[in-house]
Amino acid sequence: PAANLATSGGKGANLARLVRAGFPVPPGFILTTAAYRRFVAANAIEPRLRARVAGLPAEQPAALEAASAEIRAWCAVPGEVAQAIREAYAALEQATPGVAPAVASVAVRSSATAEDLPELSFAGQQETYLNVVGAEAVLAAVVQCWSSLWTARALGYRARNAIPSDEAALAVVVQVMVPSEAAGVLFTADPLTGLRTRTVIDATLGLGEALVSGLVEPDHYEVDTAAGAIVARKLGAKALALHGRPEGGVEARAADAHQQQALPDDQVLALAELGRRVAGEFGAPGSSPASLRR
């Protein structure tokens, strides 16, 4: 209930708001920015962080890569934080009978305090790990999320936008995985024209990571939100699909789906209606990950 931008980052705060409003969000927990700051303090790296990133040239990738590699090597989870993560993960397993397996498969997702803002998206700047299985694997993924705040890509982005690195903090969202047959991205305003009566959905088979990583040509659907009608569609090749492996991680499988819709029409319309309700909750259009389990 107390999740906000400062404690939970943009992604975490928005997901928490959707939960409070009654929208269907996979169960999970948020590791707040306080945990990240304990991680920094416990390793006594704050002075080194400030010194290492001060004055870094955003236009020199080699310098940023060198700084990133050095910073990402300073990783050790404080004992009390590690225990809290293990306990929350165990509680997540117990709280989702029939959804989580005996060992819960989760997505571990970075949620930065400067992420998903109207003026700065930070899209793709921090890491997400899918189908993470087991408490120790979750701990390792959390560390990788934290340290992704200091990748060359993230350092350069902050430098170009005059965001002080010592003010940056990262929360981590841990959610039960949806073993989706189809997934994608939904925009409640047309991202090309800005038209607010047009919902745009890009979708593919399997996990949505294949789409957002640019690995597949997705289906493209456009819905007239007011009329509740599909007004345009283009089927993509969808030549591969990502699926979770039983032991954790994901694998790509070849697919021959260029003539198969990733989403049937009724689900396209249902998603458009869901997006309309989300936009109403936030009072503005935007985009959100959408996945379906059929």
Tab-separated table of C-alpha atoms in Angstrom:
chain	number	residue	atom	x	y	z
A	1	PRO	CA	0.000	0.000	0.000
A	2	ALA	CA	2.911	2.401	0.667
A	3	ALA	CA	4.558	1.809	-2.707
A	4	ASN	CA	5.499	5.060	-4.442
A	5	LEU	CA	8.088	6.301	-6.925
A	6	ALA	CA	10.734	6.951	-4.248
A	7	THR	CA	10.441	3.541	-2.562
A	8	SER	CA	9.426	1.292	-5.439
A	9	GLY	CA	10.498	2.946	-8.682
A	10	GLY	CA	8.206	3.679	-11.606
A	11	LYS	CA	7.367	0.079	-12.503
A	12	GLY	CA	6.777	-1.017	-8.909
A	13	ALA	CA	4.661	2.018	-8.013
A	14	ASN	CA	2.486	1.616	-11.117
A	15	LEU	CA	1.989	-2.119	-10.551
A	16	ALA	CA	1.043	-1.485	-6.922
A	17	ARG	CA	-1.487	1.109	-8.026
A	18	LEU	CA	-3.005	-1.381	-10.469
A	19	VAL	CA	-3.283	-3.952	-7.677
A	20	ARG	CA	-5.021	-1.436	-5.394
A	21	ALA	CA	-7.458	-0.617	-8.203
A	22	GLY	CA	-8.357	-4.293	-8.620
A	23	PHE	CA	-6.645	-5.009	-11.950
A	24	PRO	CA	-5.273	-8.505	-12.694
A	25	VAL	CA	-1.579	-8.364	-11.746
A	26	PRO	CA	0.533	-11.470	-11.055
A	27	PRO	CA	1.259	-11.832	-7.324
A	28	GLY	CA	4.667	-10.723	-6.133
A	29	PHE	CA	6.629	-8.403	-3.882
A	30	ILE	CA	8.780	-5.283	-4.196
A	31	LEU	CA	12.312	-5.014	-2.856
A	32	THR	CA	12.414	-1.294	-2.137
A	33	THR	CA	15.108	1.279	-2.807
A	34	ALA	CA	16.048	1.047	0.875
A	35	ALA	CA	17.448	-2.429	0.170
A	36	TYR	CA	19.536	-1.077	-2.693
A	37	ARG	CA	20.924	1.652	-0.442
A	38	ARG	CA	21.787	-0.952	2.208
A	39	PHE	CA	23.578	-2.903	-0.516
A	40	VAL	CA	25.612	0.200	-1.373
A	41	ALA	CA	26.301	1.057	2.279
A	42	ALA	CA	27.222	-2.489	3.333
A	43	ASN	CA	29.876	-2.642	0.626
A	44	ALA	CA	31.146	0.868	1.458
A	45	ILE	CA	31.019	1.721	-2.217
A	46	GLU	CA	29.199	5.060	-2.152
A	47	PRO	CA	32.425	7.118	-2.258
A	48	ARG	CA	33.812	4.849	-4.956
A	49	LEU	CA	30.596	5.088	-6.936
A	50	ARG	CA	30.653	8.877	-6.855
A	51	ALA	CA	34.331	9.078	-7.725
A	52	ARG	CA	34.090	6.528	-10.501
A	53	VAL	CA	31.162	8.114	-12.355
A	54	ALA	CA	32.027	11.766	-11.764
A	55	GLY	CA	32.694	13.514	-15.049
A	56	LEU	CA	32.265	10.401	-17.202
A	57	PRO	CA	31.960	11.406	-20.869
A	58	ALA	CA	28.612	10.208	-22.196
A	59	GLU	CA	29.989	10.103	-25.741
A	60	GLN	CA	32.873	7.739	-24.945
A	61	PRO	CA	31.448	4.194	-24.759
A	62	ALA	CA	34.796	2.602	-23.880
A	63	ALA	CA	35.140	4.749	-20.761
A	64	LEU	CA	31.584	3.946	-19.715
A	65	GLU	CA	32.124	0.213	-20.282
A	66	ALA	CA	35.262	0.253	-18.123
A	67	ALA	CA	33.483	2.082	-15.308
A	68	SER	CA	30.491	-0.239	-15.545
A	69	ALA	CA	32.607	-3.393	-15.363
A	70	GLU	CA	34.398	-2.114	-12.276
A	71	ILE	CA	31.231	-1.039	-10.491
A	72	ARG	CA	29.328	-4.257	-11.251
A	73	ALA	CA	32.088	-6.276	-9.571
A	74	TRP	CA	31.287	-4.689	-6.197
A	75	CYS	CA	28.424	-7.008	-5.331
A	76	ALA	CA	27.497	-8.618	-2.011
A	77	VAL	CA	23.968	-8.760	-0.578
A	78	PRO	CA	23.709	-7.718	3.094
A	79	GLY	CA	22.672	-10.671	5.255
A	80	GLU	CA	19.407	-9.182	6.529
A	81	VAL	CA	18.353	-8.214	2.999
A	82	ALA	CA	19.169	-11.679	1.660
A	83	GLN	CA	17.089	-13.254	4.426
A	84	ALA	CA	14.162	-10.933	3.702
A	85	ILE	CA	14.285	-11.924	0.024
A	86	ARG	CA	14.320	-15.642	0.878
A	87	GLU	CA	11.353	-15.218	3.235
A	88	ALA	CA	9.320	-13.180	0.740
A	89	TYR	CA	10.023	-15.718	-2.005
A	90	ALA	CA	8.950	-18.597	0.266
A	91	ALA	CA	5.757	-16.723	1.185
A	92	LEU	CA	5.077	-16.149	-2.519
A	93	GLU	CA	5.238	-19.885	-3.153
A	94	GLN	CA	2.792	-20.574	-0.327
A	95	ALA	CA	0.413	-17.771	-1.363
A	96	THR	CA	-0.105	-18.980	-4.922
A	97	PRO	CA	-1.336	-22.600	-4.785
A	98	GLY	CA	-2.210	-23.864	-8.221
A	99	VAL	CA	-0.312	-20.990	-9.841
A	100	ALA	CA	3.266	-21.347	-8.656
A	101	PRO	CA	4.944	-24.755	-8.910
A	102	ALA	CA	6.627	-26.407	-5.930
A	103	VAL	CA	9.510	-24.013	-6.570
A	104	ALA	CA	8.037	-20.762	-7.826
A	105	SER	CA	9.052	-19.455	-11.221
A	106	VAL	CA	9.281	-15.680	-11.066
A	107	ALA	CA	10.242	-12.652	-13.113
A	108	VAL	CA	12.806	-10.389	-11.433
A	109	ARG	CA	12.443	-6.874	-12.820
A	110	SER	CA	14.353	-3.646	-12.237
A	111	SER	CA	12.283	-0.615	-11.216
A	112	ALA	CA	14.283	2.614	-11.203
A	113	THR	CA	13.226	5.821	-9.466
A	114	ALA	CA	13.717	7.744	-12.726
A	115	GLU	CA	11.869	5.142	-14.826
A	116	ASP	CA	8.470	5.329	-16.558
A	117	LEU	CA	8.242	9.097	-16.089
A	118	PRO	CA	6.399	11.370	-18.523
A	119	GLU	CA	9.634	13.060	-19.591
A	120	LEU	CA	12.095	10.145	-19.194
A	121	SER	CA	11.227	6.506	-19.854
A	122	PHE	CA	14.562	4.749	-19.224
A	123	ALA	CA	13.108	2.010	-21.445
A	124	GLY	CA	15.488	-0.931	-21.672
A	125	GLN	CA	18.078	0.689	-19.429
A	126	GLN	CA	17.834	-1.769	-16.532
A	127	GLU	CA	17.637	-5.546	-16.476
A	128	THR	CA	14.792	-8.053	-16.319
A	129	TYR	CA	15.280	-11.781	-15.682
A	130	LEU	CA	12.537	-14.233	-16.607
A	131	ASN	CA	11.648	-17.678	-15.277
A	132	VAL	CA	13.961	-17.455	-12.273
A	133	VAL	CA	13.615	-20.599	-10.166
A	134	GLY	CA	14.836	-21.002	-6.581
A	135	ALA	CA	15.753	-18.571	-3.792
A	136	GLU	CA	19.472	-18.434	-4.594
A	137	ALA	CA	18.745	-17.725	-8.257
A	138	VAL	CA	16.410	-14.916	-7.184
A	139	LEU	CA	19.184	-13.434	-5.021
A	140	ALA	CA	21.609	-13.533	-7.937
A	141	ALA	CA	19.055	-11.896	-10.250
A	142	VAL	CA	18.416	-9.139	-7.695
A	143	VAL	CA	22.144	-8.337	-7.610
A	144	GLN	CA	22.229	-8.213	-11.404
A	145	CYS	CA	19.252	-5.850	-11.395
A	146	TRP	CA	20.905	-3.581	-8.836
A	147	SER	CA	24.167	-3.498	-10.735
A	148	SER	CA	22.382	-2.794	-14.026
A	149	LEU	CA	21.928	0.734	-12.669
A	150	TRP	CA	25.608	1.114	-13.491
A	151	THR	CA	25.831	-0.388	-16.976
A	152	ALA	CA	27.488	1.715	-19.660
A	153	ARG	CA	24.078	2.187	-21.279
A	154	ALA	CA	22.471	3.480	-18.068
A	155	LEU	CA	25.462	5.663	-17.160
A	156	GLY	CA	25.408	7.267	-20.598
A	157	TYR	CA	21.650	7.859	-20.508
A	158	ARG	CA	21.852	9.606	-17.142
A	159	ALA	CA	24.818	11.673	-18.258
A	160	ARG	CA	23.030	12.832	-21.415
A	161	ASN	CA	19.944	13.809	-19.385
A	162	ALA	CA	21.867	15.464	-16.543
A	163	ILE	CA	20.619	13.012	-13.904
A	164	PRO	CA	23.155	12.769	-11.029
A	165	SER	CA	24.203	9.143	-10.629
A	166	ASP	CA	24.508	9.427	-6.863
A	167	GLU	CA	20.792	10.261	-6.692
A	168	ALA	CA	19.760	7.169	-8.620
A	169	ALA	CA	18.259	4.207	-6.780
A	170	LEU	CA	16.687	0.955	-7.861
A	171	ALA	CA	13.838	-1.139	-6.551
A	172	VAL	CA	13.265	-4.710	-7.733
A	173	VAL	CA	9.882	-6.259	-8.544
A	174	VAL	CA	9.558	-10.040	-8.138
A	175	GLN	CA	6.399	-11.536	-9.694
A	176	VAL	CA	5.090	-15.009	-10.372
A	177	MET	CA	5.692	-15.810	-14.042
A	178	VAL	CA	2.736	-16.004	-16.400
A	179	PRO	CA	3.419	-18.954	-18.765
A	180	SER	CA	1.830	-16.995	-21.569
A	181	GLU	CA	0.774	-18.459	-24.871
A	182	ALA	CA	0.755	-14.906	-26.227
A	183	ALA	CA	2.247	-11.675	-24.931
A	184	GLY	CA	3.026	-8.194	-26.084
A	185	VAL	CA	2.720	-4.463	-25.533
A	186	LEU	CA	-0.447	-2.369	-25.483
A	187	PHE	CA	-0.572	1.394	-26.040
A	188	THR	CA	-3.711	3.267	-25.029
A	189	ALA	CA	-2.832	6.066	-27.449
A	190	ASP	CA	-1.388	5.564	-30.907
A	191	PRO	CA	2.386	5.993	-30.369
A	192	LEU	CA	2.861	7.323	-33.918
A	193	THR	CA	-0.009	9.809	-34.160
A	194	GLY	CA	-0.904	10.424	-30.514
A	195	LEU	CA	-4.549	9.640	-31.276
A	196	ARG	CA	-6.200	8.856	-27.946
A	197	THR	CA	-9.138	6.972	-29.406
A	198	ARG	CA	-6.869	4.358	-30.968
A	199	THR	CA	-5.483	1.399	-28.975
A	200	VAL	CA	-2.426	-0.237	-30.529
A	201	ILE	CA	-1.335	-3.775	-29.632
A	202	ASP	CA	1.788	-5.587	-30.801
A	203	ALA	CA	1.759	-9.278	-29.877
A	204	THR	CA	3.689	-12.468	-30.438
A	205	LEU	CA	3.616	-16.078	-29.287
A	206	GLY	CA	5.275	-17.139	-26.044
A	207	LEU	CA	6.904	-14.610	-23.726
A	208	GLY	CA	6.879	-10.926	-24.590
A	209	GLU	CA	10.653	-10.588	-24.246
A	210	ALA	CA	11.042	-11.764	-27.850
A	211	LEU	CA	9.016	-8.742	-28.964
A	212	VAL	CA	10.551	-6.054	-26.765
A	213	SER	CA	14.052	-7.319	-27.620
A	214	GLY	CA	13.318	-7.022	-31.326
A	215	LEU	CA	13.786	-10.735	-32.003
A	216	VAL	CA	10.489	-11.203	-33.836
A	217	GLU	CA	8.186	-9.420	-36.228
A	218	PRO	CA	4.971	-9.291	-34.161
A	219	ASP	CA	1.319	-9.043	-35.062
A	220	HIS	CA	0.008	-5.478	-35.084
A	221	TYR	CA	-3.577	-4.667	-34.147
A	222	GLU	CA	-5.351	-1.312	-33.974
A	223	VAL	CA	-8.658	-0.835	-32.183
A	224	ASP	CA	-11.066	2.088	-32.327
A	225	THR	CA	-11.547	2.332	-28.573
A	226	ALA	CA	-14.847	4.201	-28.676
A	227	ALA	CA	-16.430	1.868	-31.212
A	228	GLY	CA	-14.880	-1.287	-29.781
A	229	ALA	CA	-13.856	-2.420	-33.249
A	230	ILE	CA	-10.613	-3.679	-34.771
A	231	VAL	CA	-9.796	-1.234	-37.567
A	232	ALA	CA	-6.405	-2.561	-38.693
A	233	ARG	CA	-4.370	-5.720	-38.383
A	234	LYS	CA	-1.110	-6.981	-39.811
A	235	LEU	CA	0.171	-10.456	-39.031
A	236	GLY	CA	3.906	-10.704	-38.369
A	237	ALA	CA	6.192	-13.616	-39.143
A	238	LYS	CA	6.565	-14.604	-35.447
A	239	ALA	CA	9.380	-16.934	-36.562
A	240	LEU	CA	10.381	-17.873	-33.026
A	241	ALA	CA	8.880	-17.939	-29.546
A	242	LEU	CA	10.500	-17.746	-26.119
A	243	HIS	CA	9.368	-20.214	-23.469
A	244	GLY	CA	10.473	-20.943	-19.927
A	245	ARG	CA	12.596	-24.001	-19.177
A	246	PRO	CA	11.697	-26.232	-16.203
A	247	GLU	CA	15.090	-25.637	-14.585
A	248	GLY	CA	14.871	-21.871	-15.056
A	249	GLY	CA	15.743	-19.422	-17.798
A	250	VAL	CA	14.195	-19.234	-21.250
A	251	GLU	CA	14.774	-20.849	-24.606
A	252	ALA	CA	13.879	-19.868	-28.154
A	253	ARG	CA	11.855	-22.274	-30.246
A	254	ALA	CA	11.288	-21.967	-33.979
A	255	ALA	CA	7.718	-21.203	-34.965
A	256	ASP	CA	5.856	-21.103	-38.253
A	257	ALA	CA	3.083	-18.717	-37.331
A	258	HIS	CA	2.998	-16.092	-40.046
A	259	GLN	CA	-0.611	-17.014	-40.861
A	260	GLN	CA	-1.699	-17.472	-37.224
A	261	GLN	CA	-2.944	-14.596	-35.114
A	262	ALA	CA	-1.132	-14.396	-31.793
A	263	LEU	CA	-4.405	-13.118	-30.317
A	264	PRO	CA	-7.914	-13.981	-31.496
A	265	ASP	CA	-10.197	-11.016	-32.125
A	266	ASP	CA	-12.138	-11.366	-28.875
A	267	GLN	CA	-8.935	-11.140	-26.843
A	268	VAL	CA	-7.724	-8.129	-28.833
A	269	LEU	CA	-10.984	-6.362	-27.947
A	270	ALA	CA	-10.818	-7.515	-24.313
A	271	LEU	CA	-7.298	-6.122	-24.009
A	272	ALA	CA	-8.342	-2.819	-25.559
A	273	GLU	CA	-11.111	-2.523	-22.976
A	274	LEU	CA	-8.678	-3.386	-20.181
A	275	GLY	CA	-6.313	-0.708	-21.490
A	276	ARG	CA	-9.149	1.823	-21.538
A	277	ARG	CA	-9.852	1.094	-17.878
A	278	VAL	CA	-6.162	1.399	-16.957
A	279	ALA	CA	-5.908	4.738	-18.771
A	280	GLY	CA	-8.967	5.874	-16.853
A	281	GLU	CA	-7.330	4.911	-13.558
A	282	PHE	CA	-4.180	6.877	-14.367
A	283	GLY	CA	-5.997	9.735	-16.053
A	284	ALA	CA	-3.727	9.592	-19.102
A	285	PRO	CA	-2.804	7.261	-21.948
A	286	GLY	CA	0.366	5.229	-21.848
A	287	SER	CA	1.743	1.753	-22.374
A	288	SER	CA	1.867	-1.368	-20.246
A	289	PRO	CA	3.014	-4.963	-20.664
A	290	ALA	CA	0.139	-7.291	-21.478
A	291	SER	CA	0.199	-11.060	-21.421
A	292	LEU	CA	-2.507	-13.660	-21.692
A	293	ARG	CA	-2.762	-17.166	-20.340
A	294	ARG	CA	-5.333	-19.003	-22.399
